[in-house]
XYZ file of C-alpha atoms in Angstrom:
437
model
C -4.257 8.499 51.338
C -7.501 7.455 50.381
C -7.875 10.679 48.610
C -4.852 9.274 46.025
C -5.891 5.896 46.028
C -9.181 8.036 44.797
C -7.333 10.094 42.112
C -5.654 7.717 40.871
C -8.865 5.137 40.258
C -10.427 8.054 38.088
C -7.324 8.357 35.852
C -7.540 4.893 35.244
C -11.048 4.836 34.735
C -11.128 4.889 31.193
C -9.472 2.094 31.033
C -12.084 0.420 32.901
C -15.379 1.681 31.142
C -17.596 -1.331 29.924
C -15.891 -2.549 26.714
C -17.553 -5.522 26.153
C -21.443 -4.759 25.018
C -23.215 -7.242 23.468
C -23.018 -6.231 20.330
C -19.442 -4.061 19.807
C -19.868 -0.642 18.946
C -16.744 -1.400 15.906
C -19.149 -3.647 14.292
C -21.816 -0.212 14.241
C -19.003 1.886 13.189
C -18.281 -0.815 10.178
C -21.973 -0.897 9.342
C -21.659 2.871 8.851
C -18.498 2.561 7.008
C -20.280 -0.178 4.627
C -23.147 2.145 3.891
C -20.976 4.803 2.733
C -19.301 3.069 0.128
C -22.438 2.124 -0.869
C -23.885 5.267 -1.416
C -20.296 6.712 -3.085
C -20.340 3.854 -5.189
C -22.351 5.563 -7.797
C -19.528 7.709 -9.077
C -17.419 4.157 -9.852
C -20.790 2.554 -11.533
C -20.882 5.416 -14.033
C -17.833 6.177 -16.286
C -18.556 2.998 -18.485
C -22.127 3.724 -19.466
C -21.107 7.650 -20.465
C -18.324 6.595 -23.194
C -20.805 5.754 -26.027
C -23.476 8.800 -24.645
C -20.864 11.082 -24.791
C -19.285 10.060 -28.336
C -22.926 10.367 -30.027
C -23.726 13.740 -28.409
C -20.320 15.942 -28.438
C -18.342 13.064 -31.032
C -15.906 13.210 -28.474
C -13.226 10.617 -29.597
C -13.485 7.105 -27.031
C -9.320 8.119 -26.124
C -10.485 11.320 -25.136
C -13.429 10.301 -22.977
C -11.177 7.471 -21.551
C -8.875 9.864 -21.221
C -11.201 12.008 -18.305
C -11.902 8.675 -17.100
C -7.909 7.914 -16.386
C -7.451 11.122 -14.768
C -10.279 10.715 -12.289
C -9.044 6.306 -11.315
C -5.283 8.551 -11.279
C -6.550 11.101 -8.774
C -8.483 8.599 -7.067
C -5.292 6.533 -6.035
C -2.475 10.083 -5.688
C -5.013 11.277 -3.199
C -5.906 8.271 -1.309
C -2.321 8.131 0.673
C -3.080 11.766 1.715
C -6.682 11.252 2.732
C -5.370 8.521 5.121
C -2.932 11.162 6.648
C -6.013 13.515 7.001
C -8.051 11.296 8.837
C -4.848 11.377 11.726
C -5.433 15.035 11.092
C -8.512 16.111 11.463
C -10.831 13.152 11.832
C -12.827 10.370 9.500
C -15.950 12.061 9.557
C -14.556 15.671 8.781
C -12.151 14.628 5.714
C -15.260 12.025 4.568
C -18.019 14.405 4.723
C -16.150 16.812 2.614
C -15.183 14.055 0.088
C -18.840 12.994 -0.780
C -19.528 17.027 -1.015
C -16.722 17.187 -3.421
C -17.919 14.143 -5.624
C -21.636 15.490 -5.485
C -20.187 19.224 -7.126
C -18.084 17.329 -9.816
C -21.212 14.927 -11.241
C -23.552 17.953 -10.592
C -21.048 20.038 -12.601
C -21.423 17.760 -15.730
C -24.937 18.234 -16.780
C -23.837 21.950 -17.889
C -20.360 21.032 -19.877
C -19.937 21.623 -23.282
C -16.343 20.856 -24.026
C -13.900 17.983 -23.386
C -11.921 19.940 -20.810
C -14.813 20.628 -19.096
C -15.679 16.822 -18.669
C -11.604 16.170 -17.730
C -12.305 19.194 -14.705
C -15.373 18.055 -13.298
C -15.465 14.099 -13.788
C -11.847 13.877 -13.655
C -10.634 15.925 -11.302
C -13.016 17.404 -8.838
C -14.956 13.428 -8.393
C -11.237 11.865 -8.598
C -10.114 13.653 -5.701
C -13.209 12.898 -3.350
C -13.467 9.495 -4.656
C -9.809 9.343 -3.579
C -10.478 10.287 -0.138
C -13.664 7.673 -0.002
C -10.591 5.038 -1.218
C -9.882 1.696 0.494
C -7.273 3.649 2.499
C -11.133 4.528 4.345
C -11.954 1.214 5.082
C -8.684 0.417 5.988
C -8.063 3.219 8.525
C -11.848 2.836 10.115
C -10.608 -1.130 10.791
C -7.137 -0.545 11.724
C -8.477 1.085 14.570
C -11.436 -0.468 15.047
C -10.448 -4.064 14.888
C -7.528 -6.170 16.329
C -9.652 -9.561 15.705
C -11.437 -10.065 12.605
C -9.904 -7.618 10.362
C -9.247 -9.690 7.532
C -12.899 -10.079 7.551
C -13.943 -6.852 8.160
C -11.913 -5.746 5.703
C -13.268 -8.267 2.818
C -16.854 -6.889 3.950
C -16.199 -3.257 3.620
C -14.400 -4.009 0.141
C -17.014 -5.615 -1.244
C -18.928 -3.056 -0.100
C -18.434 -0.787 -3.647
C -19.535 -4.119 -5.254
C -22.782 -4.381 -3.604
C -22.811 -0.177 -4.541
C -22.416 -1.544 -7.991
C -24.871 -4.195 -8.191
C -27.287 -1.259 -6.749
C -26.470 1.566 -9.139
C -25.548 -0.647 -12.366
C -28.886 -1.195 -12.878
C -30.628 1.934 -12.952
C -27.717 4.283 -14.255
C -27.900 2.345 -17.352
C -31.655 2.653 -17.489
C -31.741 5.881 -17.209
C -28.988 6.515 -19.551
C -31.120 4.295 -21.606
C -34.594 5.813 -21.736
C -33.684 9.463 -19.921
C -29.809 10.003 -21.548
C -26.882 10.480 -18.935
C -27.470 13.754 -17.513
C -30.137 12.205 -15.398
C -27.386 9.390 -14.032
C -25.034 12.333 -13.230
C -27.626 14.395 -11.450
C -28.844 10.760 -9.589
C -24.421 10.401 -8.647
C -24.381 13.639 -7.148
C -27.718 12.882 -5.025
C -26.448 9.662 -3.675
C -23.121 11.012 -2.485
C -25.078 14.069 -0.673
C -27.430 11.592 0.805
C -24.825 9.754 2.687
C -23.176 12.845 4.154
C -25.571 12.627 7.166
C -24.811 9.165 8.322
C -21.279 9.963 8.095
C -21.697 13.206 10.267
C -24.120 12.059 12.858
C -22.856 8.267 13.495
C -19.547 7.433 12.449
C -17.028 7.927 15.203
C -13.126 8.283 14.540
C -11.421 6.229 17.074
C -13.237 3.512 20.472
C -11.413 5.870 22.870
C -14.378 8.362 21.465
C -17.095 6.323 23.369
C -14.787 4.565 26.030
C -14.127 1.570 24.327
C -11.499 -1.018 23.295
C -10.952 -1.856 19.807
C -12.946 -5.119 19.369
C -10.762 -7.886 20.152
C -7.824 -5.935 21.916
C -7.369 -3.452 24.852
C -8.242 0.136 25.531
C -6.041 2.677 24.618
C -6.339 6.178 24.350
C -7.217 8.025 21.733
C -4.026 9.850 20.017
C -3.208 13.376 19.625
C -3.942 14.800 16.014
C -1.362 14.362 13.955
C -0.129 17.305 12.021
C 1.674 17.527 8.508
C -0.299 14.707 7.196
C 0.800 16.000 4.058
C 4.503 15.530 5.310
C 3.867 12.529 7.243
C 1.932 10.785 3.621
C 5.597 11.241 1.563
C 7.621 10.768 4.622
C 6.297 7.260 4.942
C 6.046 6.972 1.103
C 10.147 7.692 1.195
C 10.924 5.069 3.695
C 8.880 2.111 2.469
C 10.366 2.793 -0.840
C 13.376 1.666 0.698
C 11.953 -1.836 1.092
C 11.210 -5.107 -1.538
C 7.405 -5.368 -0.190
C 6.647 -2.133 -1.533
C 7.763 -2.293 -4.980
C 6.363 -5.573 -5.403
C 2.513 -4.892 -3.551
C 2.667 -1.954 -5.909
C 3.362 -3.752 -8.984
C 0.476 -6.099 -8.293
C -1.706 -3.660 -7.580
C -1.172 -1.582 -10.255
C -2.144 -4.789 -12.726
C -4.996 -5.287 -10.421
C -5.855 -1.864 -11.408
C -4.797 -1.798 -14.910
C -7.027 -5.477 -15.230
C -10.762 -4.289 -13.237
C -11.375 -0.871 -12.890
C -9.420 0.337 -15.861
C -10.578 -2.570 -18.222
C -13.422 -4.529 -16.911
C -14.959 -1.552 -15.386
C -14.647 1.323 -18.163
C -14.442 -0.744 -21.034
C -16.679 -4.022 -20.581
C -19.887 -2.235 -21.416
C -19.092 -0.563 -24.316
C -16.875 -3.555 -25.967
C -19.997 -5.960 -25.322
C -21.964 -3.264 -26.902
C -19.588 -3.657 -30.000
C -20.843 -7.166 -30.118
C -24.598 -6.088 -30.897
C -25.257 -6.831 -26.732
C -27.708 -4.030 -25.273
C -26.464 -1.712 -22.889
C -28.806 -2.569 -20.586
C -28.014 -6.254 -20.997
C -24.113 -5.265 -20.609
C -24.447 -3.200 -17.461
C -26.364 -5.606 -15.966
C -23.352 -7.971 -16.699
C -21.294 -6.029 -14.123
C -24.018 -5.832 -11.923
C -23.696 -9.478 -11.941
C -19.991 -9.274 -10.827
C -20.700 -7.229 -8.154
C -23.272 -10.125 -6.566
C -20.565 -12.729 -6.947
C -17.760 -10.058 -5.781
C -19.373 -9.598 -2.355
C -19.798 -13.327 -1.984
C -15.693 -13.603 -3.214
C -14.224 -10.457 -0.963
C -15.692 -11.310 1.965
C -14.347 -15.515 1.612
C -10.898 -13.588 0.968
C -11.344 -11.453 3.942
C -11.910 -15.133 5.793
C -8.688 -16.762 3.672
C -6.530 -14.054 4.529
C -6.901 -14.745 8.481
C -6.344 -18.276 8.161
C -4.021 -18.658 5.171
C -0.490 -16.428 3.874
C -1.115 -13.789 2.205
C 1.190 -13.659 -0.451
C -0.320 -17.413 -1.884
C -3.684 -16.031 -1.961
C -2.537 -13.078 -4.150
C -0.475 -15.519 -6.506
C -3.906 -17.841 -6.908
C -6.055 -14.835 -7.747
C -3.976 -13.393 -10.157
C -3.044 -16.519 -12.105
C -7.487 -17.131 -12.348
C -8.181 -13.776 -13.195
C -5.264 -13.511 -16.105
C -6.928 -17.010 -17.464
C -10.733 -15.637 -17.384
C -9.342 -12.328 -19.202
C -7.818 -14.615 -21.567
C -10.977 -16.245 -22.823
C -13.118 -13.263 -22.888
C -12.529 -11.853 -26.402
C -14.246 -15.390 -27.390
C -17.182 -15.222 -25.328
C -18.700 -11.531 -26.188
C -21.594 -12.020 -28.388
C -24.991 -10.102 -28.763
C -26.437 -12.347 -26.354
C -26.124 -13.601 -22.774
C -25.036 -17.621 -23.261
C -23.776 -19.642 -20.584
C -20.003 -19.557 -21.063
C -20.501 -15.594 -20.416
C -22.573 -16.215 -17.476
C -20.364 -18.574 -16.098
C -16.601 -15.933 -17.201
C -19.020 -13.318 -15.020
C -19.487 -15.561 -11.637
C -15.734 -16.533 -11.767
C -14.378 -13.353 -12.550
C -16.816 -11.547 -10.302
C -15.313 -13.521 -7.097
C -12.237 -12.645 -8.043
C -13.005 -9.030 -8.777
C -11.289 -7.412 -5.551
C -10.882 -10.097 -3.846
C -7.143 -9.034 -3.726
C -7.226 -6.342 -1.642
C -7.673 -8.301 1.731
C -4.226 -10.235 1.458
C -2.732 -6.936 0.016
C -3.569 -4.893 3.057
C -2.770 -7.506 5.228
C 0.561 -8.027 3.727
C 0.839 -3.723 3.806
C 0.156 -4.312 7.811
C 2.485 -7.155 8.188
C 5.819 -4.790 6.966
C 4.863 -1.490 7.826
C 2.870 -1.453 11.165
C 1.274 1.524 12.139
C 2.136 3.231 8.804
C 0.043 0.495 6.880
C -2.950 2.357 6.640
C -0.836 5.364 4.484
C 0.864 2.228 2.577
C -1.771 1.199 1.350
C -2.811 4.383 -0.157
C 0.479 4.398 -1.917
C -0.314 0.993 -2.826
C -3.729 1.765 -4.226
C -2.146 4.845 -5.664
C -0.117 2.802 -8.094
C -3.569 0.440 -8.345
C -5.382 3.930 -9.702
C -2.151 5.121 -11.761
C -2.127 1.152 -13.629
C -6.230 1.534 -13.987
C -6.106 5.066 -15.520
C -3.604 3.697 -17.664
C -5.404 0.558 -19.273
C -8.448 3.182 -19.296
C -6.857 5.579 -21.471
C -5.199 2.597 -23.543
C -8.094 0.908 -23.664
C -10.018 3.463 -25.698
C -6.843 4.510 -27.859
C -7.324 0.683 -28.878
C -10.598 0.953 -29.757
C -10.115 4.029 -32.083
C -6.915 2.543 -33.672
C -7.369 -1.091 -33.738
C -11.505 -1.269 -34.364
C -11.689 -4.080 -31.221
C -10.873 -4.614 -27.819
C -9.301 -7.945 -28.167
C -5.660 -6.862 -28.094
C -6.096 -5.465 -24.610
C -8.043 -8.085 -22.831
C -5.072 -9.914 -24.020
C -2.358 -7.816 -22.643
C -3.988 -8.085 -19.354
C -3.941 -11.879 -19.304
C -0.631 -11.292 -19.864
C -0.184 -8.915 -16.872
C -1.749 -10.872 -14.468
C -0.021 -13.894 -14.680
C 3.198 -11.206 -14.562
C 1.294 -10.237 -11.268
C 1.079 -14.022 -9.526
C 4.434 -14.392 -10.453
C 5.366 -11.138 -8.105
C 3.177 -12.208 -5.276
C 5.733 -15.174 -4.715
C 8.055 -12.824 -4.243
C 7.299 -11.071 -1.744
C 8.964 -12.164 1.153
C 7.481 -12.361 5.088
C 8.386 -9.650 7.477
C 11.518 -10.587 9.668
C 9.141 -9.475 12.611
C 5.265 -10.235 11.787
C 3.100 -8.897 14.259
C 1.599 -11.020 16.619
C -2.371 -11.631 16.202
C -4.893 -9.760 18.042
C -6.972 -12.161 20.146
C -9.947 -13.393 18.943
C -12.959 -11.797 20.433
C -16.485 -13.883 21.390
């Protein structure tokens, strides 16, 4: 009888391991994820700096260069849901380490390119596939596995990591492009991606149960078995979600989010400012300042998401973004002046503030499949970004100005605000997890 009791106690021992260390391991995992996303942010900082140098050296049209960037952005999004499913199958560490290696290879190969199709293959396809596996679905997966309490805040912090990387790399890359050409900048992106791989492999853990812990603010649960059929699962979740109204509203609003950020401002702000006589380094510096306030805005958005209704937050964010874009064409000038600085601060606070409430709505409506559903919603974000990255370059070639694209994006943001208000609450909302001290 005693032996049976001891065996039962041993079987339950994983749940009784110390699960409340002074600083929970989840925060270390979040820190490693933050650093990883910062290192990978180098590749996202470069496209807007490449347009003028590649146009000058190879005489490629801005539409052609914009098409390569659009392929990159589209694959970034379309890869994300499959990457989330692959993380369930092979683990976070393996998928992210491989993705960083692919990014480094694609960026390094551009140094030897001589034709536009090579730009599309190396930067568009390889870097797009690698970056898609490092997309926000990575942050959503880490948050879902390691946190029950503070999910909104952690989502905001991890989302802000991309902006922090932009802040670090944009001034450096713009200086390299201006003084040494675009090739050293491409090599820098490759080295930054490779430098993060050891951090991922040695410090990141796939699940709290790997170290005998409960998730932060939750109860211990054994590590689930690897989920086979990653591609099939990603497609199955898509078809299931596509039968619901909230999915299409979230996908539509996030497509407009991508169009008005990565597709438009991140890709075309620097050349648009340069058209008005502003030096490239000054324009890139303004984008970096957007990154500063993006960190503040995104973390604040995560805090708000834990306390206010997510769909109303989205409506406010999109409405404010649309208003700011409508004013931008009047603010572009050879020198940086106070109204432009106001735009930079205002727009920066709103840049990716939409991510925490969007992830929260995915979690509310789709539960355990939320990371994969968010991957598909992110795919729509990048399809929107890809469309405007190409359309912006084409508009510049045709009209000689970016102004029509700024105005169109402002109108789209107004539509996104209305769509966000239409999203209904879940019929069976998930109960909030207990708040850990």
